[in-house]
Tab-separated table of C-alpha atoms and ligand atoms in Angstrom:
chain	number	residue	atom	x	y	z
A	1	MET	CA	-99.871	-73.082	85.613
A	2	ALA	CA	-99.308	-71.321	88.673
A	3	GLY	CA	-96.772	-73.799	89.870
A	4	TYR	CA	-93.922	-72.712	87.462
A	5	ASP	CA	-92.326	-69.413	87.090
A	6	TYR	CA	-93.578	-68.534	83.369
A	7	ASP	CA	-96.275	-70.321	81.532
A	8	LEU	CA	-94.058	-70.516	78.068
A	9	PHE	CA	-90.489	-70.105	78.131
A	10	VAL	CA	-88.505	-70.077	74.404
A	11	ILE	CA	-85.360	-70.586	73.837
A	12	GLY	CA	-84.224	-67.742	70.952
A	13	GLY	CA	-84.841	-64.667	70.004
A	14	GLY	CA	-85.858	-64.968	65.635
A	15	SER	CA	-87.937	-64.506	64.106
A	16	GLY	CA	-89.991	-67.603	65.152
A	17	GLY	CA	-89.261	-67.373	68.892
A	18	VAL	CA	-89.881	-63.373	69.173
A	19	ARG	CA	-93.536	-63.955	67.470
A	20	ALA	CA	-93.786	-67.366	69.057
A	21	ALA	CA	-92.961	-64.769	72.771
A	22	ARG	CA	-95.144	-61.653	71.709
A	23	MET	CA	-98.308	-63.690	70.302
A	24	ALA	CA	-98.486	-65.905	73.618
A	25	ALA	CA	-98.000	-62.509	76.033
A	26	ALA	CA	-100.837	-61.028	74.244
A	27	LEU	CA	-103.135	-63.426	75.190
A	28	GLY	CA	-101.840	-63.085	78.422
A	29	LYS	CA	-99.624	-65.583	79.058
A	30	ARG	CA	-96.571	-65.605	81.866
A	31	VAL	CA	-93.770	-65.706	79.313
A	32	GLY	CA	-89.705	-65.713	79.044
A	33	ILE	CA	-87.842	-64.966	76.254
A	34	ALA	CA	-84.241	-65.458	76.522
A	35	GLU	CA	-81.343	-64.399	73.483
A	36	GLU	CA	-77.276	-65.117	74.062
A	37	TYR	CA	-76.875	-62.811	70.583
A	38	ARG	CA	-78.661	-60.208	69.558
A	39	PHE	CA	-82.655	-59.830	69.605
A	40	GLY	CA	-84.105	-60.391	65.401
A	41	GLY	CA	-81.716	-63.200	65.041
A	42	THR	CA	-79.933	-64.922	61.713
A	43	CYS	CA	-82.937	-63.064	59.698
A	44	VAL	CA	-82.468	-59.391	61.189
A	45	ILE	CA	-78.383	-59.524	62.945
A	46	ARG	CA	-77.026	-61.541	60.200
A	47	GLY	CA	-79.373	-62.428	57.126
A	48	CYS	CA	-82.633	-61.322	55.267
A	49	VAL	CA	-81.829	-57.706	56.354
A	50	PRO	CA	-78.580	-56.277	56.043
A	51	LYS	CA	-78.439	-59.072	53.143
A	52	LYS	CA	-81.250	-56.710	51.564
A	53	LEU	CA	-79.585	-53.948	52.136
A	54	TYR	CA	-76.259	-54.313	50.270
A	55	VAL	CA	-78.429	-55.936	47.294
A	56	TYR	CA	-79.711	-52.346	46.818
A	57	ALA	CA	-75.874	-51.545	47.360
A	58	SER	CA	-74.965	-52.802	44.777
A	59	GLN	CA	-77.716	-52.524	42.284
A	60	PHE	CA	-76.452	-48.270	42.211
A	61	PRO	CA	-73.399	-49.493	39.676
A	62	GLU	CA	-76.454	-50.531	36.965
A	63	HIS	CA	-78.369	-48.010	37.662
A	64	PHE	CA	-75.688	-45.120	37.096
A	65	ALA	CA	-74.567	-46.434	33.631
A	66	TYR	CA	-78.192	-47.697	32.224
A	67	ALA	CA	-78.741	-43.687	33.280
A	68	ALA	CA	-76.954	-41.967	29.832
A	69	GLY	CA	-80.104	-43.425	27.382
A	70	TYR	CA	-82.570	-41.960	30.236
A	71	GLY	CA	-81.398	-38.447	29.513
A	72	TRP	CA	-78.885	-38.361	32.594
A	73	THR	CA	-75.093	-37.909	33.217
A	74	VAL	CA	-73.745	-39.420	36.310
A	75	PRO	CA	-70.668	-37.626	37.115
A	76	GLN	CA	-67.928	-40.679	38.645
A	77	ALA	CA	-69.175	-41.920	41.513
A	78	SER	CA	-67.392	-43.535	44.365
A	79	PHE	CA	-68.072	-46.385	47.027
A	80	ASP	CA	-66.760	-46.581	50.696
A	81	TRP	CA	-67.455	-49.831	52.267
A	82	GLN	CA	-67.342	-48.399	55.832
A	83	THR	CA	-70.460	-46.140	55.494
A	84	LEU	CA	-72.532	-49.068	53.955
A	85	VAL	CA	-71.552	-51.133	56.677
A	86	ALA	CA	-71.959	-48.637	59.370
A	87	ASN	CA	-75.234	-47.466	58.183
A	88	LYS	CA	-75.991	-51.497	58.363
A	89	ASP	CA	-75.544	-51.611	61.953
A	90	ARG	CA	-77.338	-48.794	62.613
A	91	GLU	CA	-80.564	-50.325	60.289
A	92	ILE	CA	-80.885	-53.222	62.187
A	93	SER	CA	-79.503	-51.813	65.626
A	94	ARG	CA	-82.922	-49.923	65.722
A	95	LEU	CA	-84.615	-53.394	64.168
A	96	GLU	CA	-82.690	-54.858	67.660
A	97	ALA	CA	-84.591	-52.811	70.026
A	98	ILE	CA	-88.275	-52.957	68.375
A	99	TYR	CA	-87.897	-56.777	68.515
A	100	ARG	CA	-87.070	-56.406	72.152
A	101	LYS	CA	-89.051	-53.945	72.724
A	102	ASN	CA	-92.251	-56.252	70.837
A	103	VAL	CA	-92.345	-58.847	73.893
A	104	GLN	CA	-92.168	-56.678	76.374
A	105	GLY	CA	-94.861	-54.897	75.444
A	106	ALA	CA	-97.165	-57.448	75.232
A	107	GLY	CA	-95.839	-58.442	78.812
A	108	GLY	CA	-93.183	-60.846	78.003
A	109	GLU	CA	-90.434	-60.430	79.475
A	110	THR	CA	-86.493	-61.054	77.966
A	111	PHE	CA	-83.218	-62.673	79.057
A	112	GLN	CA	-79.772	-61.362	77.997
A	113	SER	CA	-78.292	-65.104	78.259
A	114	ARG	CA	-77.687	-68.682	76.701
A	115	ALA	CA	-80.203	-70.979	78.004
A	116	MET	CA	-79.833	-74.529	78.787
A	117	LEU	CA	-82.758	-77.554	79.612
A	118	VAL	CA	-82.083	-79.350	82.267
A	119	ASP	CA	-85.617	-80.419	82.961
A	120	PRO	CA	-88.005	-80.749	80.939
A	121	HIS	CA	-89.787	-77.704	82.640
A	122	VAL	CA	-86.706	-76.109	84.228
A	123	VAL	CA	-84.437	-73.759	82.042
A	124	HIS	CA	-81.017	-72.541	83.281
A	125	LEU	CA	-80.283	-68.713	82.221
A	126	LEU	CA	-76.229	-69.214	81.508
A	127	GLY	CA	-75.933	-65.651	81.649
A	128	ASP	CA	-77.420	-64.813	85.092
A	129	ASP	CA	-76.771	-68.360	86.667
A	130	ARG	CA	-80.006	-68.161	87.514
A	131	THR	CA	-82.723	-71.265	86.881
A	132	VAL	CA	-86.809	-70.614	86.125
A	133	THR	CA	-89.396	-73.153	85.287
A	134	ALA	CA	-92.359	-73.150	82.273
A	135	ASP	CA	-94.791	-74.597	81.953
A	136	GLN	CA	-94.598	-75.171	78.203
A	137	ILE	CA	-90.792	-74.532	77.035
A	138	LEU	CA	-90.009	-73.150	73.089
A	139	ILE	CA	-86.855	-74.399	71.546
A	140	ALA	CA	-86.169	-71.932	68.323
A	141	THR	CA	-82.694	-71.022	68.220
A	142	GLY	CA	-82.413	-71.187	64.318
A	143	SER	CA	-78.550	-72.406	62.177
A	144	ARG	CA	-75.608	-71.031	61.737
A	145	PRO	CA	-72.950	-71.414	58.277
A	146	ALA	CA	-72.295	-75.324	57.529
A	147	PRO	CA	-68.269	-75.245	58.889
A	148	HIS	CA	-66.915	-77.632	55.971
A	149	PRO	CA	-63.784	-79.245	57.963
A	150	ALA	CA	-62.701	-81.171	55.040
A	151	LEU	CA	-61.246	-78.671	53.689
A	152	PRO	CA	-57.186	-77.644	54.185
A	153	GLY	CA	-56.929	-74.409	54.992
A	154	HIS	CA	-61.444	-73.840	55.614
A	155	GLU	CA	-59.991	-71.784	58.690
A	156	HIS	CA	-59.157	-68.703	56.437
A	157	CYS	CA	-62.118	-69.062	55.011
A	158	ILE	CA	-65.147	-66.439	56.535
A	159	PHE	CA	-69.474	-67.387	56.395
A	160	SER	CA	-72.268	-64.840	55.432
A	161	ASN	CA	-71.693	-63.563	58.985
A	162	GLU	CA	-68.748	-62.446	58.527
A	163	ALA	CA	-69.235	-61.625	55.186
A	164	PHE	CA	-71.133	-58.331	55.967
A	165	ASP	CA	-69.172	-57.087	58.552
A	166	LEU	CA	-65.674	-57.205	56.363
A	167	LYS	CA	-62.966	-54.896	57.483
A	168	GLU	CA	-62.529	-53.920	54.090
A	169	LEU	CA	-64.548	-54.998	50.932
A	170	PRO	CA	-62.134	-57.415	48.959
A	171	LYS	CA	-60.660	-57.246	45.457
A	172	ALA	CA	-61.811	-60.795	44.559
A	173	ILE	CA	-63.557	-62.893	46.420
A	174	MET	CA	-64.623	-66.582	46.054
A	175	ILE	CA	-67.505	-68.293	47.274
A	176	GLU	CA	-68.546	-71.559	47.781
A	177	GLY	CA	-71.748	-72.963	47.369
A	178	GLY	CA	-75.013	-73.353	44.452
A	179	GLY	CA	-77.330	-71.658	46.990
A	180	TYR	CA	-79.757	-69.095	47.740
A	181	ILE	CA	-76.649	-67.458	49.892
A	182	ALA	CA	-73.969	-67.997	47.526
A	183	VAL	CA	-76.087	-66.567	44.483
A	184	GLU	CA	-77.066	-63.358	46.384
A	185	PHE	CA	-73.335	-62.852	48.142
A	186	ALA	CA	-71.858	-63.229	44.311
A	187	ASN	CA	-74.542	-60.828	42.897
A	188	ILE	CA	-73.694	-58.184	45.614
A	189	PHE	CA	-69.441	-58.466	45.856
A	190	HIS	CA	-69.410	-58.384	42.179
A	191	GLY	CA	-71.871	-54.716	42.077
A	192	LEU	CA	-69.814	-53.738	44.824
A	193	GLY	CA	-67.129	-53.583	41.784
A	194	VAL	CA	-65.053	-57.080	43.642
A	195	ASP	CA	-63.691	-59.887	41.165
A	196	THR	CA	-66.093	-62.776	42.260
A	197	THR	CA	-65.614	-65.808	40.955
A	198	LEU	CA	-68.837	-68.624	42.043
A	199	VAL	CA	-67.553	-71.850	42.846
A	200	TYR	CA	-70.138	-75.335	42.761
A	201	ARG	CA	-70.167	-78.799	42.703
A	202	GLY	CA	-72.851	-79.401	40.578
A	203	LYS	CA	-74.139	-78.793	37.103
A	204	GLU	CA	-76.278	-75.718	37.151
A	205	ILE	CA	-76.982	-72.591	40.329
A	206	LEU	CA	-79.718	-73.039	42.762
A	207	SER	CA	-80.067	-76.532	42.365
A	208	ARG	CA	-83.603	-76.873	43.285
A	209	PHE	CA	-85.150	-74.095	41.310
A	210	ASP	CA	-86.989	-74.211	37.633
A	211	MET	CA	-84.037	-75.409	34.608
A	212	ASP	CA	-85.001	-72.124	32.611
A	213	LEU	CA	-84.845	-69.578	35.450
A	214	ARG	CA	-81.527	-71.001	36.539
A	215	ARG	CA	-79.776	-71.004	32.864
A	216	MET	CA	-81.076	-67.617	32.662
A	217	LEU	CA	-79.779	-66.674	35.193
A	218	HIS	CA	-76.655	-68.118	35.121
A	219	GLU	CA	-75.587	-66.798	31.066
A	220	THR	CA	-76.806	-63.231	32.458
A	221	MET	CA	-74.376	-63.657	35.477
A	222	GLU	CA	-71.686	-64.477	33.234
A	223	LYS	CA	-71.983	-61.793	30.986
A	224	LYS	CA	-71.987	-58.788	34.083
A	225	GLY	CA	-68.646	-60.606	34.338
A	226	ILE	CA	-69.568	-63.004	37.405
A	227	LYS	CA	-67.566	-66.218	36.928
A	228	ILE	CA	-69.095	-68.695	37.989
A	229	LEU	CA	-66.967	-72.817	37.888
A	230	CYS	CA	-69.600	-75.473	37.633
A	231	HIS	CA	-68.729	-79.093	38.821
A	232	ALA	CA	-66.325	-77.701	40.428
A	233	VAL	CA	-65.237	-77.543	44.316
A	234	SER	CA	-62.467	-75.647	46.243
A	235	GLU	CA	-59.437	-78.224	47.613
A	236	TRP	CA	-57.518	-76.641	49.087
A	237	VAL	CA	-57.350	-72.455	50.898
A	238	ARG	CA	-53.574	-71.263	51.447
A	239	LYS	CA	-52.226	-68.219	53.256
A	240	ARG	CA	-49.791	-66.069	51.041
A	241	PRO	CA	-46.728	-64.547	52.204
A	242	ASP	CA	-49.361	-61.285	51.278
A	243	GLY	CA	-51.959	-62.186	53.357
A	244	ARG	CA	-54.234	-63.482	49.723
A	245	LEU	CA	-55.774	-66.556	49.333
A	246	ASP	CA	-54.977	-69.204	47.087
A	247	ALA	CA	-57.797	-71.879	46.584
A	248	VAL	CA	-57.377	-74.365	44.229
A	249	VAL	CA	-60.245	-75.435	42.402
A	250	THR	CA	-60.949	-78.944	40.914
A	251	GLY	CA	-58.729	-79.303	38.066
A	252	GLY	CA	-56.172	-77.149	39.967
A	253	LYS	CA	-56.861	-73.611	38.942
A	254	VAL	CA	-55.668	-71.288	41.329
A	255	LEU	CA	-57.500	-68.673	42.251
A	256	THR	CA	-55.863	-66.056	44.509
A	257	VAL	CA	-58.424	-63.547	46.216
A	258	ASP	CA	-58.387	-61.657	49.367
A	259	GLN	CA	-61.602	-63.777	51.305
A	260	VAL	CA	-62.706	-67.035	50.284
A	261	MET	CA	-66.473	-67.714	51.502
A	262	LEU	CA	-67.943	-70.747	52.124
A	263	ALA	CA	-71.795	-70.708	51.472
A	264	ILE	CA	-72.791	-74.790	51.656
A	265	GLY	CA	-75.720	-75.013	53.841
A	266	ARG	CA	-76.920	-74.091	56.951
A	267	LEU	CA	-76.626	-76.595	60.386
A	268	PRO	CA	-79.601	-76.633	63.422
A	269	ASN	CA	-78.070	-74.618	66.563
A	270	THR	CA	-79.058	-77.722	69.105
A	271	GLU	CA	-75.756	-78.686	70.920
A	272	ASP	CA	-74.549	-77.864	74.044
A	273	MET	CA	-78.511	-77.071	75.164
A	274	GLY	CA	-79.305	-80.258	77.127
A	275	LEU	CA	-81.160	-82.089	74.435
A	276	GLU	CA	-79.184	-85.136	74.918
A	277	GLY	CA	-79.441	-85.253	78.139
A	278	LEU	CA	-83.721	-85.285	78.504
A	279	GLY	CA	-83.792	-87.264	75.671
A	280	ILE	CA	-85.563	-85.310	73.058
A	281	GLU	CA	-85.655	-87.031	69.437
A	282	MET	CA	-83.507	-85.681	66.792
A	283	THR	CA	-83.653	-86.286	63.186
A	284	ARG	CA	-80.057	-87.830	61.179
A	285	THR	CA	-79.142	-84.133	60.221
A	286	GLY	CA	-78.962	-82.866	63.291
A	287	ALA	CA	-82.449	-81.336	63.932
A	288	ILE	CA	-85.071	-80.835	66.287
A	289	HIS	CA	-87.805	-84.137	65.426
A	290	VAL	CA	-90.996	-82.532	65.777
A	291	ASP	CA	-94.106	-83.914	65.222
A	292	GLN	CA	-97.095	-82.112	62.710
A	293	TYR	CA	-97.405	-79.777	65.430
A	294	SER	CA	-94.059	-78.670	65.717
A	295	ARG	CA	-94.116	-80.827	69.519
A	296	THR	CA	-90.575	-82.309	70.621
A	297	SER	CA	-90.223	-86.123	71.700
A	298	ILE	CA	-91.740	-84.320	75.517
A	299	ASP	CA	-94.625	-83.447	75.516
A	300	ASN	CA	-94.607	-79.771	76.845
A	301	ILE	CA	-91.508	-79.392	74.510
A	302	TRP	CA	-91.693	-78.095	71.078
A	303	ALA	CA	-89.750	-76.593	68.164
A	304	ILE	CA	-89.942	-74.214	65.201
A	305	GLY	CA	-88.203	-72.632	62.915
A	306	ASP	CA	-84.122	-73.745	61.499
A	307	VAL	CA	-83.309	-75.572	64.607
A	308	THR	CA	-86.040	-77.908	63.266
A	309	ASN	CA	-84.923	-77.814	59.460
A	310	ARG	CA	-88.516	-78.319	57.685
A	311	VAL	CA	-88.066	-75.416	55.359
A	312	GLN	CA	-85.429	-72.935	56.478
A	313	LEU	CA	-86.873	-69.535	55.444
A	314	THR	CA	-88.336	-67.069	57.991
A	315	PRO	CA	-91.577	-66.780	57.147
A	316	VAL	CA	-91.675	-70.231	57.730
A	317	ALA	CA	-91.044	-69.840	61.255
A	318	ILE	CA	-93.024	-66.959	61.738
A	319	HIS	CA	-95.871	-69.116	60.691
A	320	GLU	CA	-94.755	-72.677	62.334
A	321	ALA	CA	-94.395	-69.569	65.812
A	322	MET	CA	-98.704	-68.654	65.124
A	323	CYS	CA	-99.600	-72.747	64.691
A	324	PHE	CA	-97.745	-73.577	67.767
A	325	VAL	CA	-99.875	-70.658	69.913
A	326	GLU	CA	-102.825	-71.989	68.405
A	327	THR	CA	-102.254	-75.503	69.368
A	328	ALA	CA	-100.347	-74.759	73.048
A	329	PHE	CA	-102.417	-71.710	74.589
A	330	LYS	CA	-105.599	-71.503	72.011
A	331	GLY	CA	-106.987	-74.807	72.273
A	332	ASN	CA	-106.561	-74.560	68.223
A	333	PRO	CA	-104.406	-77.710	66.866
A	334	THR	CA	-102.696	-75.935	63.861
A	335	ALA	CA	-100.108	-77.926	61.480
A	336	PRO	CA	-97.912	-75.845	60.169
A	337	ASP	CA	-98.693	-75.583	56.084
A	338	HIS	CA	-95.750	-76.025	53.666
A	339	GLU	CA	-97.702	-76.245	51.076
A	340	THR	CA	-96.656	-73.105	47.684
A	341	ILE	CA	-94.160	-71.079	49.715
A	342	ALA	CA	-93.151	-68.967	47.636
A	343	THR	CA	-89.659	-67.618	47.689
A	344	ALA	CA	-87.637	-65.295	46.258
A	345	VAL	CA	-83.641	-65.131	46.125
A	346	PHE	CA	-82.162	-61.982	45.192
A	347	SER	CA	-80.054	-62.382	42.697
A	348	GLN	CA	-79.276	-59.770	40.147
A	349	PRO	CA	-81.963	-60.193	38.109
A	350	GLU	CA	-84.337	-61.754	41.213
A	351	ILE	CA	-85.543	-64.924	41.042
A	352	GLY	CA	-88.887	-65.482	42.180
A	353	THR	CA	-91.362	-67.733	42.812
A	354	VAL	CA	-94.349	-70.190	43.765
A	355	GLY	CA	-94.830	-74.214	43.449
A	356	LEU	CA	-93.651	-77.396	41.375
A	357	SER	CA	-90.534	-76.637	38.466
A	358	GLU	CA	-91.768	-77.507	35.047
A	359	ASP	CA	-89.340	-80.681	35.970
A	360	GLU	CA	-90.769	-81.690	39.276
A	361	ALA	CA	-94.488	-81.350	37.647
A	362	ILE	CA	-93.267	-83.772	34.690
A	363	LYS	CA	-92.712	-85.831	37.326
A	364	ARG	CA	-95.959	-85.872	39.185
A	365	PHE	CA	-98.267	-85.827	35.817
A	366	ALA	CA	-99.106	-86.838	32.280
A	367	GLU	CA	-99.702	-83.772	30.596
A	368	VAL	CA	-98.295	-80.501	31.195
A	369	GLU	CA	-98.966	-77.398	29.324
A	370	VAL	CA	-95.456	-74.939	29.378
A	371	TYR	CA	-96.148	-71.062	29.062
A	372	ARG	CA	-93.725	-69.074	28.716
A	373	ALA	CA	-92.133	-65.403	27.420
A	374	SER	CA	-88.944	-64.009	27.829
A	375	PHE	CA	-88.306	-61.132	26.318
A	376	ARG	CA	-87.399	-57.286	27.027
A	377	PRO	CA	-87.841	-55.451	29.751
A	378	MET	CA	-88.864	-51.722	28.965
A	379	ARG	CA	-86.869	-50.079	31.381
A	380	ASN	CA	-84.534	-51.620	29.513
A	381	THR	CA	-85.139	-50.648	26.231
A	382	LEU	CA	-83.664	-46.586	26.620
A	383	SER	CA	-81.407	-47.965	28.238
A	384	GLY	CA	-79.609	-50.014	25.832
A	385	ARG	CA	-79.451	-52.545	28.315
A	386	ASP	CA	-79.861	-56.034	26.614
A	387	GLU	CA	-80.537	-58.283	29.582
A	388	LYS	CA	-84.467	-60.321	29.622
A	389	MET	CA	-86.527	-61.126	31.733
A	390	LEU	CA	-88.397	-64.842	31.899
A	391	MET	CA	-91.584	-65.901	33.092
A	392	LYS	CA	-92.940	-69.270	33.322
A	393	LEU	CA	-96.649	-70.476	33.893
A	394	VAL	CA	-96.179	-74.119	34.231
A	395	VAL	CA	-99.809	-76.136	34.201
A	396	ASP	CA	-101.762	-78.958	35.058
A	397	GLY	CA	-103.265	-80.201	31.046
A	398	ALA	CA	-105.679	-81.794	32.248
A	399	SER	CA	-107.129	-79.651	35.021
A	400	LYS	CA	-105.567	-76.499	33.894
A	401	LYS	CA	-104.122	-76.109	37.588
A	402	VAL	CA	-101.400	-73.156	37.511
A	403	LEU	CA	-98.752	-75.860	39.080
A	404	GLY	CA	-96.001	-73.442	39.883
A	405	ALA	CA	-94.798	-69.377	38.505
A	406	HIS	CA	-91.500	-68.629	38.029
A	407	ILE	CA	-90.202	-65.230	37.809
A	408	LEU	CA	-86.264	-64.037	36.262
A	409	GLY	CA	-86.814	-60.329	36.217
A	410	PRO	CA	-87.134	-57.249	38.066
A	411	ASP	CA	-89.390	-57.166	41.338
A	412	ALA	CA	-89.664	-61.155	40.709
A	413	GLY	CA	-89.533	-60.983	44.569
A	414	GLU	CA	-92.467	-58.959	44.582
A	415	MET	CA	-94.811	-60.759	42.034
A	416	ALA	CA	-93.180	-64.311	43.383
A	417	GLN	CA	-95.692	-62.581	47.057
A	418	LEU	CA	-98.572	-62.204	44.790
A	419	LEU	CA	-98.784	-65.514	42.794
A	420	GLY	CA	-98.562	-66.917	45.613
A	421	ILE	CA	-102.282	-66.364	46.345
A	422	PRO	CA	-103.591	-67.604	43.502
A	423	LEU	CA	-100.794	-71.188	43.445
A	424	LYS	CA	-102.378	-71.797	47.100
A	425	ALA	CA	-106.371	-70.773	46.645
A	426	GLY	CA	-105.251	-74.014	43.533
A	427	LEU	CA	-106.732	-71.120	40.447
A	428	THR	CA	-106.847	-72.443	37.152
A	429	LYS	CA	-105.128	-70.899	33.992
A	430	ASP	CA	-108.703	-69.868	32.931
A	431	ASP	CA	-108.818	-67.842	36.120
A	432	PHE	CA	-105.572	-65.779	35.040
A	433	ASP	CA	-106.997	-65.203	31.075
A	434	ARG	CA	-109.649	-64.294	32.576
A	435	THR	CA	-108.101	-61.242	34.770
A	436	MET	CA	-107.530	-58.512	33.300
A	437	ALA	CA	-103.241	-56.925	32.645
A	438	VAL	CA	-102.639	-54.146	34.053
A	439	HIS	CA	-100.149	-52.074	31.409
A	440	PRO	CA	-97.793	-51.231	30.096
A	441	THR	CA	-96.185	-53.942	32.970
A	442	ALA	CA	-93.921	-56.552	33.135
A	443	ALA	CA	-96.341	-58.310	35.128
A	444	GLU	CA	-98.761	-58.291	32.475
A	445	GLU	CA	-97.197	-60.777	30.806
A	446	LEU	CA	-98.569	-63.507	33.451
A	447	VAL	CA	-102.436	-62.295	31.712
A	448	THR	CA	-101.420	-63.026	28.656
A	449	MET	CA	-99.507	-65.834	27.560
A	450	TYR	CA	-102.930	-67.289	25.971
A	451	LYS	CA	-100.833	-70.388	24.299
A	452	PRO	CA	-98.874	-73.008	25.526
A	453	THR	CA	-95.625	-72.158	24.378
A	454	TYR	CA	-95.275	-76.673	24.540
A	455	ARG	CA	-96.456	-79.171	26.223
A	456	VAL	CA	-94.724	-81.897	28.092
A	457	ARG	CA	-96.993	-86.031	27.634
A	458	ASP	CA	-95.412	-88.595	29.693
A	459	GLY	CA	-92.597	-86.695	29.920
A	460	GLU	CA	-92.164	-85.773	26.608
A	461	ARG	CA	-92.374	-82.845	25.098
A	462	ALA	CA	-95.600	-83.407	22.644
X	1	NDP	P1	-78.908	-74.051	50.503
X	1	NDP	O1	-79.301	-74.833	50.833
X	1	NDP	O2	-79.937	-73.318	50.239
X	1	NDP	O3	-77.510	-74.301	49.429
X	1	NDP	C1	-76.152	-74.615	49.870
X	1	NDP	C2	-75.213	-74.979	48.456
X	1	NDP	O4	-74.054	-76.286	48.564
X	1	NDP	C3	-75.617	-75.914	47.583
X	1	NDP	O5	-75.132	-75.301	46.299
X	1	NDP	C4	-75.083	-77.247	47.473
X	1	NDP	O6	-75.239	-78.146	46.345
X	1	NDP	C5	-73.463	-76.855	48.562
X	1	NDP	N1	-72.888	-78.033	49.380
X	1	NDP	C6	-73.371	-78.003	49.902
X	1	NDP	N2	-72.313	-79.185	50.651
X	1	NDP	C7	-71.339	-78.534	50.083
X	1	NDP	C8	-69.929	-79.395	50.058
X	1	NDP	N3	-69.503	-79.887	50.839
X	1	NDP	N4	-69.330	-79.005	49.242
X	1	NDP	C9	-69.259	-78.338	48.876
X	1	NDP	N5	-70.295	-77.380	47.888
X	1	NDP	C10	-71.406	-77.817	48.558
X	1	NDP	O7	-77.751	-73.413	51.503
X	1	NDP	P2	-77.028	-71.603	51.637
X	1	NDP	O8	-75.840	-71.758	52.851
X	1	NDP	O9	-77.450	-71.290	49.896
X	1	NDP	O10	-78.534	-71.309	52.581
X	1	NDP	C11	-79.120	-71.372	53.386
X	1	NDP	C12	-80.399	-71.381	53.619
X	1	NDP	O11	-81.195	-69.880	53.556
X	1	NDP	C13	-81.654	-71.706	52.461
X	1	NDP	O12	-81.724	-72.982	51.967
X	1	NDP	C14	-83.024	-71.000	52.886
X	1	NDP	O13	-83.217	-71.507	52.664
X	1	NDP	C15	-81.851	-69.844	53.816
X	1	NDP	N6	-81.902	-68.624	53.274
X	1	NDP	C16	-83.371	-67.731	52.472
X	1	NDP	C17	-82.878	-66.053	51.413
X	1	NDP	C18	-84.366	-66.649	50.786
X	1	NDP	O14	-84.821	-66.233	50.677
X	1	NDP	N7	-83.661	-65.589	49.422
X	1	NDP	C19	-81.854	-66.251	51.351
X	1	NDP	C20	-81.012	-66.958	51.772
X	1	NDP	C21	-80.261	-68.434	52.596
X	1	NDP	P3	-75.739	-78.778	45.654
X	1	NDP	O15	-77.070	-77.820	45.501
X	1	NDP	O16	-74.958	-79.718	45.028
X	1	NDP	O17	-76.901	-79.286	47.203
C-alpha cells in the first residue's frame, strides 16, 4: 500500500517475528521490524540455544565417569562456569547478528526500539521517538517467565533468564516447577555439580507427558542425586545473614540454598503496547486472541508465537509466521496446524515424544495397544552404567494407526523429530513393522516390537 511507510511492520524480533519479516521482505514487501532487546528473542538469547549449550556442558562429568569401562583414564577434571558463560555469550552474539542480517539481507529494515501501537496502522518507536505507518502489523512479542508475587520472598528468586548469567555457579539450588524448564535446569545444574532440589506441586513431574516416561525420568534423576519433592510448593524464601537463602517448602522442610529458581510457566508479553487502547481482544489468560489465521480482532493486525499462547514452542512460532505470510501476502489463506507436534525435553536422559500419551489415547479410543521396551542401551554396557532406555508406541487397536511414540534415553529428541513424520502422516503399526531395522541402534526397537506388551479395552487393561 503506497500510502503507508511499510507493507508490514513486525513488533518483536524473536523466532516468529524475524521469520515473518524475512519471508515478507523476500516477496518484495516493504518491511520494518522492531526489537527492544536483542534480535533472536527468547529462543536464541535466553532459551533453547543457550539451554542446549548448557546441557552439553553438564553432560561431560558422566562421559568422564563412564569412559573407564572403554579403557580410558581421565585425569581429574575441573569446570569453570565463567568460561562457559563467556563462550555461550560469544555464540549467541554470533547468532543474533545472523538473525538481524537475515532480515536486512532480504530487504527489511530493523529497529532497536520498543514499539507501541497508537492506531491500527500507526506504530510509535519509543527508542527513536518516531512514528511509522504500516498496512499490516504483526505482533510477535513472545512471553516472559511467570512471576510468583504470592510467594513471600519472591524478590530473592531468579528465573531462567537470570540462570544463564549467574556471576557464580551456586553450590545448592532449589527449582520450583515440574515443566520443561524446571526439569531441564535441574539436570543442567546437577550435571555441573550443584546440589539440586526440584519442588513440584503435582504428583509427578512433566504433567503433560506419558506417565511411563515421567516415572522413569523421575527415578533416574533421583538415582543420579537430584532431590525431587512432589506434592510440594515453596511457602516462603528468606535471605540469611550469610547471604544464602532459606526456602521453606510444604511440610515445613527448610532448604538452605544459594539460589531459588522459579519455572512456573510463561506469560504473554502484552503490557504497555497500546493493545487495550485499540480494543484488541484478549484471552482469559492475557494472551492476544487470534482466529485460525492468526488475525486479531482488528483486521490488519495479526499475532503469532508465545504472545498468543497457543503452543509455546519455537518451531510453532516459525510455522505460524510462514502461515501468516501465505495468508496476508500470497493470497493463500493458511491456518497453522497445531496437531501432532513432536517435542523434546532436554533432561538427562532426554525425552522425545510425539502424539497421544497412553492415558490420552485410552480416553479417546475403545481399544489401545501399547508396545513397550525398556532396555539398557548398548553404550551403557561396557561403561557399567545401569541407566535404562524406554520406548513406547501407543496404537489404536481398531485401525492400527500409531497414535503416540514416546522415548526416554540418549538422542530421544533426534528420534522424536523423525517419528514426527510417520505420525503426522497417520501411518500404522503395520508400516512400522514393514520397516527394516538399522542395526545396531537403539532406535531399531521402534520397528521390532511386534507384539503388544498389553492392550487396554474400555479403560481396562486386558
Ligand atoms: P510449563 O508449563 O512446562 O511448566 C510449568 C510448571 O510450573 C508446571 O509443572 C506447573 O504445574 C508449575 N506451576 C504453575 N504454576 C505454579 C504455581 N503457582 N506454583 C507452583 N508450581 C506452578 O512451563 P515452563 O515454565 O517449564 O516452560 C514454559 C514453556 O516454554 C513450556 O510450556 C514450553 O512450551 C516451552 N519450553 C520448551 C522447551 C523445549 O521445547 N524443550 C524447553 C523450555 C521451555 P502443573 O503441571 O501442576 O500445572
